[in-house]
Short mmCIF file of C-alpha atoms in Angstrom, two decimals:
data_model
loop_
_atom_site.label_atom_id
_atom_site.label_comp_id
_atom_site.label_asym_id
_atom_site.label_seq_id
_atom_site.Cartn_x
_atom_site.Cartn_y
_atom_site.Cartn_z
CA MET X 1 4.12 -29.73 6.39
CA SER X 2 6.94 -29.77 8.96
CA SER X 3 9.47 -32.52 9.49
CA PRO X 4 9.88 -33.92 13.03
CA ALA X 5 12.97 -31.72 13.36
CA THR X 6 11.02 -28.52 12.76
CA ALA X 7 7.49 -29.30 13.98
CA GLU X 8 8.01 -27.72 17.39
CA LEU X 9 9.55 -24.53 16.06
CA PRO X 10 7.48 -21.34 15.90
CA VAL X 11 6.15 -19.72 12.78
CA VAL X 12 8.02 -16.44 12.43
CA ILE X 13 5.87 -13.52 11.27
CA ILE X 14 7.59 -10.41 9.94
CA GLY X 15 5.66 -7.28 10.86
CA ALA X 16 3.18 -6.49 13.64
CA GLY X 17 0.73 -4.67 11.42
CA PRO X 18 -2.87 -5.69 10.64
CA ALA X 19 -1.99 -8.79 8.61
CA GLY X 20 0.89 -9.90 10.80
CA LEU X 21 -1.10 -9.66 14.02
CA ALA X 22 -4.05 -11.41 12.40
CA ALA X 23 -1.74 -14.24 11.32
CA ALA X 24 -0.47 -14.57 14.87
CA ALA X 25 -4.04 -14.65 16.22
CA GLU X 26 -5.08 -17.29 13.68
CA LEU X 27 -2.06 -19.48 14.54
CA THR X 28 -2.62 -19.01 18.27
CA GLU X 29 -6.22 -20.17 17.92
CA ARG X 30 -4.91 -23.34 16.27
CA GLY X 31 -2.28 -23.95 18.94
CA VAL X 32 0.64 -23.21 16.62
CA PRO X 33 3.38 -21.13 18.31
CA ALA X 34 4.11 -17.82 16.59
CA LEU X 35 6.80 -15.18 16.96
CA VAL X 36 6.18 -11.73 15.50
CA LEU X 37 9.20 -9.56 14.68
CA GLU X 38 8.33 -5.86 14.43
CA ARG X 39 10.95 -3.29 13.45
CA GLY X 40 9.15 -0.42 15.19
CA PRO X 41 8.98 0.32 18.93
CA ALA X 42 5.27 -0.55 19.07
CA ALA X 43 2.66 -2.41 17.06
CA ALA X 44 1.67 -1.23 13.59
CA ASP X 45 4.51 1.26 13.26
CA ALA X 46 3.69 1.93 9.60
CA VAL X 47 -0.01 2.58 10.31
CA ARG X 48 0.99 5.07 12.99
CA GLN X 49 2.84 7.07 10.34
CA TRP X 50 -0.40 7.64 8.43
CA GLY X 51 -2.52 7.81 11.55
CA HIS X 52 -4.12 11.10 10.45
CA VAL X 53 -5.70 9.48 7.39
CA ARG X 54 -9.26 8.14 7.69
CA LEU X 55 -9.78 4.66 6.27
CA PHE X 56 -12.49 4.01 3.69
CA SER X 57 -13.31 0.67 5.35
CA THR X 58 -15.59 0.53 8.39
CA TRP X 59 -14.76 -1.17 11.65
CA ALA X 60 -16.83 -4.14 10.46
CA GLU X 61 -14.15 -4.76 7.82
CA LEU X 62 -11.07 -3.97 9.89
CA THR X 63 -10.94 -6.67 12.56
CA ASP X 64 -10.08 -10.34 12.21
CA PRO X 65 -12.45 -12.96 13.75
CA ALA X 66 -9.65 -14.92 15.44
CA ALA X 67 -8.24 -11.67 16.81
CA GLU X 68 -11.63 -10.75 18.25
CA LYS X 69 -11.75 -14.09 20.08
CA LEU X 70 -8.27 -13.49 21.48
CA LEU X 71 -9.24 -10.00 22.63
CA ALA X 72 -12.57 -10.94 24.21
CA PRO X 73 -11.14 -12.13 27.58
CA THR X 74 -9.30 -8.82 27.97
CA GLY X 75 -12.57 -6.85 28.11
CA TRP X 76 -12.03 -5.40 24.65
CA THR X 77 -15.11 -3.99 22.99
CA LYS X 78 -15.37 -3.72 19.24
CA PRO X 79 -15.98 -0.13 18.08
CA ASP X 80 -19.17 0.78 16.26
CA ALA X 81 -19.13 -1.46 13.18
CA GLY X 82 -20.50 1.22 10.87
CA THR X 83 -17.96 3.96 11.62
CA TYR X 84 -14.73 4.81 9.81
CA PRO X 85 -11.60 5.07 11.97
CA THR X 86 -8.43 6.96 11.26
CA GLY X 87 -5.21 5.00 11.13
CA GLY X 88 -4.44 6.27 14.63
CA GLU X 89 -7.76 5.01 15.94
CA TRP X 90 -7.23 1.65 14.27
CA VAL X 91 -3.95 1.34 16.17
CA ALA X 92 -5.23 2.57 19.54
CA LEU X 93 -8.53 0.70 19.59
CA TYR X 94 -7.55 -2.59 17.96
CA LEU X 95 -4.01 -3.20 16.73
CA GLN X 96 -2.05 -2.30 19.87
CA PRO X 97 -4.54 -4.09 22.17
CA LEU X 98 -4.23 -7.16 19.94
CA ALA X 99 -0.44 -7.04 20.14
CA ASP X 100 -0.70 -6.68 23.92
CA ALA X 101 -2.97 -9.73 24.07
CA LEU X 102 -0.36 -11.72 22.15
CA GLY X 103 2.15 -10.81 24.84
CA ASP X 104 5.70 -12.14 24.44
CA ALA X 105 4.84 -13.50 21.01
CA VAL X 106 5.51 -9.99 19.68
CA ARG X 107 9.08 -8.73 19.74
CA TYR X 108 9.63 -5.00 19.04
CA GLY X 109 12.67 -3.21 17.66
CA ALA X 110 13.58 -6.27 15.60
CA THR X 111 14.53 -5.50 12.00
CA VAL X 112 14.71 -8.62 9.83
CA THR X 113 17.86 -8.62 7.69
CA GLY X 114 17.67 -12.04 6.05
CA VAL X 115 15.69 -15.25 5.70
CA SER X 116 17.15 -18.54 4.47
CA ARG X 117 17.18 -22.31 5.07
CA LEU X 118 19.48 -23.70 7.75
CA GLY X 119 22.77 -24.50 6.07
CA ARG X 120 21.36 -23.95 2.57
CA ASP X 121 21.67 -20.95 0.30
CA ARG X 122 19.24 -20.63 -2.60
CA ILE X 123 21.41 -22.80 -4.86
CA VAL X 124 21.47 -25.97 -2.76
CA ASP X 125 18.79 -28.64 -3.40
CA ALA X 126 19.89 -31.42 -1.03
CA ASP X 127 17.42 -31.92 1.86
CA ARG X 128 16.34 -28.33 1.42
CA ASP X 129 12.66 -28.74 2.30
CA THR X 130 13.42 -30.61 5.52
CA GLN X 131 15.56 -27.83 6.95
CA PRO X 132 14.05 -25.11 9.16
CA PHE X 133 14.14 -21.49 8.13
CA THR X 134 16.66 -19.15 9.68
CA VAL X 135 15.52 -15.59 10.31
CA ASP X 136 18.25 -13.06 11.04
CA HIS X 137 17.34 -9.79 12.69
CA VAL X 138 18.95 -6.83 14.38
CA THR X 139 17.55 -5.37 17.60
CA ALA X 140 17.45 -1.72 18.60
CA ASP X 141 20.73 -2.09 20.54
CA GLY X 142 22.52 -3.20 17.39
CA ARG X 143 22.85 -6.84 18.40
CA GLU X 144 22.39 -9.52 15.74
CA HIS X 145 20.10 -12.50 16.38
CA ARG X 146 19.03 -15.63 14.53
CA VAL X 147 15.90 -17.69 15.19
CA LEU X 148 14.75 -20.94 13.60
CA ALA X 149 11.25 -21.27 12.19
CA ARG X 150 9.03 -24.01 10.78
CA ALA X 151 7.49 -21.47 8.40
CA VAL X 152 7.77 -17.75 7.68
CA ILE X 153 4.93 -15.32 7.03
CA ASP X 154 6.16 -12.01 5.64
CA ALA X 155 3.58 -9.35 6.50
CA SER X 156 6.04 -6.44 6.42
CA GLY X 157 3.97 -4.44 3.94
CA THR X 158 5.25 -1.92 1.43
CA TRP X 159 5.26 1.33 3.41
CA THR X 160 9.03 1.73 3.51
CA LEU X 161 9.45 1.82 -0.28
CA PRO X 162 7.27 4.48 -1.92
CA SER X 163 7.51 4.69 -5.70
CA PRO X 164 9.26 7.76 -7.11
CA ALA X 165 7.93 10.57 -9.28
CA GLY X 166 9.71 9.33 -12.37
CA ALA X 167 7.27 7.76 -14.82
CA ASN X 168 9.75 5.00 -15.70
CA GLY X 169 9.80 3.71 -12.12
CA LEU X 170 13.14 5.34 -11.37
CA PRO X 171 13.60 8.66 -9.57
CA ALA X 172 13.24 11.55 -11.99
CA LEU X 173 16.44 13.40 -12.77
CA GLY X 174 16.95 15.86 -9.95
CA GLU X 175 14.34 14.20 -7.72
CA ARG X 176 16.85 13.28 -5.04
CA ALA X 177 18.43 16.74 -5.10
CA ALA X 178 14.99 18.32 -4.55
CA SER X 179 14.12 16.01 -1.67
CA ASP X 180 13.56 18.93 0.70
CA ARG X 181 10.57 19.95 -1.46
CA ILE X 182 9.18 16.45 -2.02
CA SER X 183 7.06 14.24 0.23
CA TYR X 184 5.89 10.70 -0.49
CA ARG X 185 3.10 10.66 2.08
CA VAL X 186 -0.36 12.17 2.40
CA PRO X 187 0.29 15.45 4.25
CA ASP X 188 -1.08 15.84 7.77
CA LEU X 189 -2.71 19.25 7.54
CA LYS X 190 -4.04 19.11 11.09
CA ASP X 191 -0.49 19.07 12.39
CA PRO X 192 0.81 22.66 12.74
CA ALA X 193 4.06 21.87 10.98
CA GLY X 194 2.30 20.18 8.08
CA ARG X 195 -0.22 22.97 7.81
CA ALA X 196 2.50 25.61 7.72
CA ARG X 197 4.36 23.71 5.00
CA TYR X 198 1.42 23.71 2.56
CA ALA X 199 -0.76 26.71 3.53
CA GLY X 200 -0.72 29.41 0.89
CA LYS X 201 1.55 27.30 -1.30
CA ARG X 202 1.27 25.79 -4.75
CA THR X 203 1.61 22.00 -4.46
CA ALA X 204 1.89 19.38 -7.19
CA VAL X 205 0.20 16.07 -6.36
CA ILE X 206 1.44 13.20 -8.54
CA GLY X 207 -0.71 10.07 -8.52
CA SER X 208 -4.13 8.72 -9.43
CA GLY X 209 -5.28 6.58 -6.51
CA ALA X 210 -7.01 6.94 -3.16
CA SER X 211 -3.97 8.59 -1.57
CA ALA X 212 -3.89 11.27 -4.25
CA PHE X 213 -7.64 11.81 -3.81
CA THR X 214 -7.11 12.21 -0.06
CA ALA X 215 -4.31 14.73 -0.54
CA LEU X 216 -6.28 16.78 -3.08
CA ALA X 217 -9.34 16.91 -0.84
CA ALA X 218 -7.23 17.92 2.17
CA LEU X 219 -5.49 20.70 0.25
CA ALA X 220 -8.86 21.95 -0.99
CA ASP X 221 -10.14 22.08 2.60
CA LEU X 222 -7.01 23.99 3.58
CA ALA X 223 -7.58 26.45 0.71
CA LYS X 224 -11.08 27.17 2.05
CA SER X 225 -9.89 27.80 5.61
CA ALA X 226 -9.02 31.13 7.19
CA ASP X 227 -5.28 30.46 7.21
CA GLY X 228 -5.15 28.71 3.82
CA ALA X 229 -5.69 31.57 1.39
CA GLY X 230 -3.64 31.04 -1.74
CA THR X 231 -3.34 27.28 -1.31
CA HIS X 232 -3.58 25.58 -4.69
CA ALA X 233 -2.90 22.10 -6.03
CA VAL X 234 -1.77 20.88 -9.43
CA TRP X 235 -2.85 17.29 -9.96
CA VAL X 236 -0.43 15.48 -12.28
CA LEU X 237 -1.74 12.36 -14.04
CA ARG X 238 0.03 10.13 -16.51
CA ARG X 239 -3.20 9.33 -18.34
CA GLY X 240 -6.22 11.23 -19.57
CA ILE X 241 -9.41 12.03 -17.71
CA SER X 242 -11.96 9.24 -18.08
CA GLY X 243 -15.06 7.91 -16.36
CA SER X 244 -12.91 5.77 -14.05
CA THR X 245 -10.48 8.55 -13.06
CA PHE X 246 -12.37 9.36 -9.89
CA GLY X 247 -13.13 5.77 -8.86
CA GLY X 248 -16.56 4.28 -8.30
CA GLY X 249 -18.28 7.34 -6.87
CA THR X 250 -21.78 6.61 -5.66
CA ALA X 251 -21.64 3.13 -7.25
CA ASP X 252 -18.83 2.03 -4.94
CA GLN X 253 -19.99 -0.49 -2.34
CA LEU X 254 -17.35 1.02 -0.06
CA PRO X 255 -19.05 4.44 0.11
CA ALA X 256 -16.15 6.22 1.78
CA ARG X 257 -13.83 5.10 -0.99
CA GLY X 258 -16.24 6.40 -3.60
CA ALA X 259 -16.52 9.67 -1.68
CA LEU X 260 -12.73 10.17 -1.90
CA GLY X 261 -12.90 10.31 -5.68
CA LEU X 262 -15.86 12.66 -5.59
CA ALA X 263 -14.00 14.94 -3.17
CA ALA X 264 -11.01 15.04 -5.52
CA LYS X 265 -13.29 15.90 -8.42
CA ALA X 266 -14.89 18.66 -6.34
CA ALA X 267 -11.44 20.07 -5.54
CA VAL X 268 -10.80 20.48 -9.26
CA ASP X 269 -14.30 21.59 -10.18
CA ASP X 270 -14.26 24.25 -7.46
CA GLY X 271 -10.98 25.70 -8.70
CA HIS X 272 -8.77 24.58 -5.81
CA ALA X 273 -6.78 22.26 -8.08
CA ASP X 274 -5.90 21.98 -11.75
CA ALA X 275 -5.48 18.62 -13.48
CA VAL X 276 -2.55 18.06 -15.83
CA THR X 277 -3.15 14.98 -17.97
CA GLY X 278 -0.82 12.83 -20.02
CA PHE X 279 2.22 14.10 -18.11
CA ARG X 280 5.04 11.68 -17.38
CA THR X 281 7.61 13.24 -15.07
CA ALA X 282 11.18 12.93 -16.33
CA ALA X 283 12.99 15.61 -14.32
CA VAL X 284 12.65 17.88 -11.30
CA GLU X 285 14.53 21.15 -11.59
CA ARG X 286 15.21 23.74 -8.92
CA GLU X 287 14.06 27.29 -9.53
CA GLY X 288 15.16 29.20 -6.45
CA ASP X 289 13.14 27.85 -3.51
CA ARG X 290 10.65 26.26 -5.87
CA VAL X 291 10.76 23.31 -8.27
CA VAL X 292 9.67 22.73 -11.86
CA LEU X 293 8.40 19.40 -13.16
CA VAL X 294 9.60 18.50 -16.64
CA GLY X 295 7.82 15.87 -18.72
CA ASP X 296 9.36 13.25 -20.98
CA ASP X 297 8.01 15.34 -23.86
CA ASP X 298 10.04 18.33 -22.56
CA ARG X 299 6.96 20.19 -21.33
CA ARG X 300 7.60 22.29 -18.24
CA LEU X 301 4.89 22.97 -15.70
CA ASP X 302 4.73 26.21 -13.77
CA ALA X 303 6.92 26.18 -10.65
CA VAL X 304 5.49 24.79 -7.43
CA ASP X 305 6.51 25.17 -3.81
CA GLU X 306 5.99 21.53 -2.84
CA VAL X 307 5.54 18.16 -4.51
CA VAL X 308 3.57 15.27 -3.03
CA VAL X 309 4.38 12.01 -4.82
CA LEU X 310 1.71 9.34 -4.33
CA THR X 311 2.51 6.93 -7.14
CA GLY X 312 2.21 3.73 -5.14
CA LEU X 313 4.42 1.52 -3.02
CA ARG X 314 6.61 -1.47 -3.74
CA PRO X 315 7.76 -4.49 -1.70
CA ASP X 316 11.19 -4.77 -0.09
CA LEU X 317 12.44 -8.17 -1.26
CA SER X 318 16.09 -7.66 -0.30
CA PHE X 319 16.02 -9.77 2.85
CA LEU X 320 14.37 -12.67 1.00
CA SER X 321 17.10 -13.00 -1.60
CA GLU X 322 18.20 -16.49 -0.41
CA LEU X 323 14.72 -17.95 -0.82
CA ARG X 324 13.17 -19.33 -4.00
CA LEU X 325 10.25 -17.03 -4.61
CA GLY X 326 7.88 -17.25 -7.54
CA LEU X 327 6.99 -13.65 -8.33
CA ASP X 328 5.28 -12.10 -11.30
CA GLU X 329 7.79 -10.16 -13.37
CA ARG X 330 5.57 -7.06 -13.50
CA LEU X 331 3.76 -6.80 -10.18
CA GLN X 332 6.27 -8.60 -7.92
CA ALA X 333 3.32 -10.51 -6.50
CA PRO X 334 3.09 -14.33 -6.27
CA VAL X 335 2.71 -15.77 -9.77
CA ALA X 336 -0.69 -17.39 -9.15
CA LEU X 337 -2.06 -14.25 -7.49
CA ALA X 338 -0.85 -11.68 -10.01
CA PRO X 339 -3.50 -12.29 -12.71
CA LEU X 340 -6.22 -11.87 -10.09
CA ILE X 341 -5.04 -8.42 -8.99
CA ASP X 342 -3.49 -6.99 -12.16
CA PRO X 343 -4.41 -3.27 -12.06
CA ASN X 344 -4.45 -3.21 -15.85
CA GLN X 345 -7.51 -5.46 -15.61
CA HIS X 346 -8.97 -5.03 -12.13
CA SER X 347 -10.25 -1.89 -10.46
CA CYS X 348 -13.04 -3.43 -8.45
CA GLY X 349 -14.34 -6.45 -6.60
CA THR X 350 -13.44 -8.69 -9.51
CA VAL X 351 -10.43 -9.75 -7.42
CA TYR X 352 -11.41 -13.24 -6.33
CA PRO X 353 -10.74 -14.16 -2.67
CA HIS X 354 -7.59 -16.19 -2.44
CA GLY X 355 -5.51 -18.11 0.06
CA HIS X 356 -2.50 -20.30 0.65
CA ARG X 357 -2.40 -21.87 -2.82
CA GLU X 358 -2.23 -18.55 -4.66
CA LEU X 359 0.28 -17.30 -2.08
CA SER X 360 2.63 -20.28 -2.22
CA HIS X 361 6.14 -20.23 -3.70
CA PRO X 362 8.64 -22.77 -5.03
CA GLU X 363 10.11 -22.54 -1.52
CA PRO X 364 7.57 -24.38 0.68
CA GLY X 365 6.70 -22.67 3.93
CA ILE X 366 7.24 -19.03 2.96
CA TYR X 367 4.19 -16.80 2.46
CA LEU X 368 3.90 -13.13 1.60
CA VAL X 369 0.60 -11.80 2.96
CA GLY X 370 -1.16 -8.48 3.33
CA MET X 371 -0.05 -5.49 1.29
CA LYS X 372 3.25 -7.15 0.45
CA SER X 373 1.49 -10.03 -1.30
CA TYR X 374 0.07 -7.56 -3.83
CA GLY X 375 3.53 -6.35 -4.82
CA ARG X 376 2.99 -3.12 -6.74
CA ALA X 377 -0.76 -3.54 -7.23
CA PRO X 378 -2.74 -0.85 -5.35
CA THR X 379 -6.08 -2.61 -4.88
CA PHE X 380 -5.53 -4.29 -1.50
CA LEU X 381 -8.19 -4.28 1.23
CA ALA X 382 -7.69 -5.21 4.90
CA MET X 383 -10.38 -7.88 4.72
CA THR X 384 -8.44 -9.52 1.88
CA GLY X 385 -5.43 -9.79 4.18
CA TYR X 386 -7.49 -11.40 6.93
CA GLU X 387 -8.77 -14.02 4.51
CA GLN X 388 -5.19 -14.67 3.40
CA THR X 389 -3.91 -15.15 6.94
CA ARG X 390 -6.83 -17.41 7.89
CA SER X 391 -6.08 -19.68 4.94
CA VAL X 392 -2.31 -19.65 5.43
CA ALA X 393 -2.58 -20.41 9.16
CA ALA X 394 -4.90 -23.33 8.41
CA ALA X 395 -2.48 -24.69 5.81
CA ILE X 396 0.49 -24.43 8.17
CA ALA X 397 -1.55 -26.29 10.79
CA GLY X 398 -2.36 -29.00 8.24
CA ASP X 399 -6.07 -28.23 7.96
CA PHE X 400 -6.29 -28.00 4.19
CA GLU X 401 -10.06 -28.30 4.13
CA ALA X 402 -10.30 -25.00 5.99
CA ALA X 403 -7.35 -23.54 4.09
CA ASP X 404 -9.09 -24.12 0.75
CA ARG X 405 -12.45 -22.79 1.89
CA VAL X 406 -13.47 -19.28 0.81
CA GLU X 407 -14.90 -17.21 3.65
CA LEU X 408 -14.92 -13.75 2.11
CA THR X 409 -17.06 -11.77 -0.32
CA LEU X 410 -15.40 -8.61 -1.56
CA PRO X 411 -17.37 -5.42 -2.27
CA ASP X 412 -17.64 -4.14 -5.81
CA THR X 413 -16.25 -0.71 -6.58
CA GLY X 414 -18.68 -0.19 -9.44
CA VAL X 415 -15.86 0.65 -11.87
CA CYS X 416 -14.86 -2.48 -13.78
CA GLY X 417 -13.43 -3.35 -17.12
CA GLY X 418 -9.87 -2.21 -16.43
CA ALA X 419 -8.35 0.23 -14.02
CA GLY X 420 -6.28 2.13 -16.56
CA LEU X 421 -4.09 3.21 -13.68
CA PHE X 422 -0.96 3.85 -15.56
CA ASP X 423 0.05 5.03 -18.93
CA ASP X 424 -2.38 5.72 -21.75
CA PRO X 425 -3.19 9.45 -21.87
CA ASP X 426 -5.76 8.79 -24.60
CA ALA X 427 -7.52 5.97 -22.75
CA GLU X 428 -11.27 5.78 -23.22
CA GLN X 429 -12.31 3.84 -20.12
CA GLY X 430 -15.49 3.74 -18.15
CA GLY X 431 -16.88 7.10 -19.10
CA GLY X 432 -15.29 7.38 -22.50
CA CYS X 433 -13.48 10.68 -21.91
CA CYS X 434 -10.27 11.20 -23.79
CA ALA X 435 -7.40 13.67 -24.03
CA PRO X 436 -6.09 14.10 -27.58
CA VAL X 437 -2.98 15.86 -26.33
CA PRO X 438 -1.41 16.22 -22.89
CA GLN X 439 -3.07 19.23 -21.37
CA LEU X 440 -3.85 21.35 -18.37
CA ILE X 441 -7.60 21.41 -17.78
CA GLN X 442 -10.08 22.29 -15.11
CA ILE X 443 -12.76 19.64 -14.95
CA GLY X 444 -16.24 21.02 -15.30
CA VAL X 445 -14.99 24.23 -16.94
CA GLY X 446 -15.06 24.63 -20.70
CA SER X 447 -11.79 26.48 -21.07
CA PRO X 448 -8.25 25.55 -20.03
CA ALA X 449 -7.52 26.34 -16.40
CA ALA X 450 -4.04 27.73 -16.91
CA ILE X 451 -1.33 28.49 -19.39
CA GLU X 452 1.94 26.61 -19.33
CA SER X 453 5.21 28.31 -18.66
CA ASN X 454 6.04 28.57 -22.37
CA GLY X 455 2.97 30.78 -22.79
CA ALA X 456 1.13 28.39 -25.10
CA SER X 457 -2.44 27.59 -24.18
CA LYS X 458 -3.31 23.93 -24.56
CA PRO X 459 -6.69 22.94 -25.99
CA SER X 460 -9.12 21.14 -23.73
CA GLY X 461 -9.58 17.46 -24.47
CA GLY X 462 -13.04 17.32 -22.91
CA CYS X 463 -15.31 14.31 -23.33
CA CYS X 464 -15.52 12.74 -26.76
#
């Protein structure tokens, strides 16, 4: 895979998160030098920022086999395989120890600003594949650096680019101006500052995935606490309520993931949240210290104190602009991988395990792994990333027999036949529920839960 001029160079890995550290461990086991560039001051900087959130994967699914071998001589002990850590526990008990075991192979405070071929921009063909990669980065002191690499593994994730509230993928009109009332992260309600921000307040939660479930459940718990009286959530969905809205429930082979959806449903059923269906946010307007969400059909929801936008994440491709990437035009995932993870088709374990071939690009030697490999698709699991890095490391080392071997079986969510994550408010999926018109309903209650600000009560769509 490498010419004699590049064979002795390291593989540069961007990001010291779960996938990046696993890639380094896999390469180390094969005797291939690796250099990990992490923008944060410590390992897994992004995970630390959601450290209060409990994962729906157990410890059995959160560690990489090669990493465990690397950690063994340090006296590391794997946590109870059947328990569910928080992000903070994942960092403290596995990710930071793994980074420490890798030693000088991990460089902190290094923000990658560009990746290219030595002496070749993306236009030039001549001798392109024989040239090493150049990886430019800036350190915390502001100094610019360039390192050469035989291959590049981008495991930088998607955390830094949350999707906006606007249903067209752009910020809603007024969204930036209302930034002091909008968060794009699951609130930490155990933190005093976070608790004070949301306690007794009316909060809109925009989104339909696990993060939105987590936020709804947390706000419901706050509403039931002594200091949370008056706390209420408005759950804003772009589609209608259907059998797949709340995930796999008890049929999910990842029980904690299924429980998240059930907790969100309970939050609505118990009156701690209302669900607004078929609402595509077009504008955010200030109303004193509060904000009003306006739909693309000109509907206006009652004013809220806070907005939590959990509409997904997207990859930062800016520093890869001089490379020839083959990305799906919709998902921004590798072309061969995109059909396997398309959220319009997949909401469960129908995503087939994949490796270096599905992750390859027209530019040989560059791989996007982990969350970033999924582009805008939300169905990524940590164990998928470990299988990716195992395969990619084997391919870089020239062991294509191992690289092509499948060593992972994914769990089934129990909700198949199309995720319906996005647009159709009248979708009849999974359970066959539909919403004839955009509405404000309270699930499990026969009558509408609230009246919109124009005073007109909307009929309940119910189950058809």
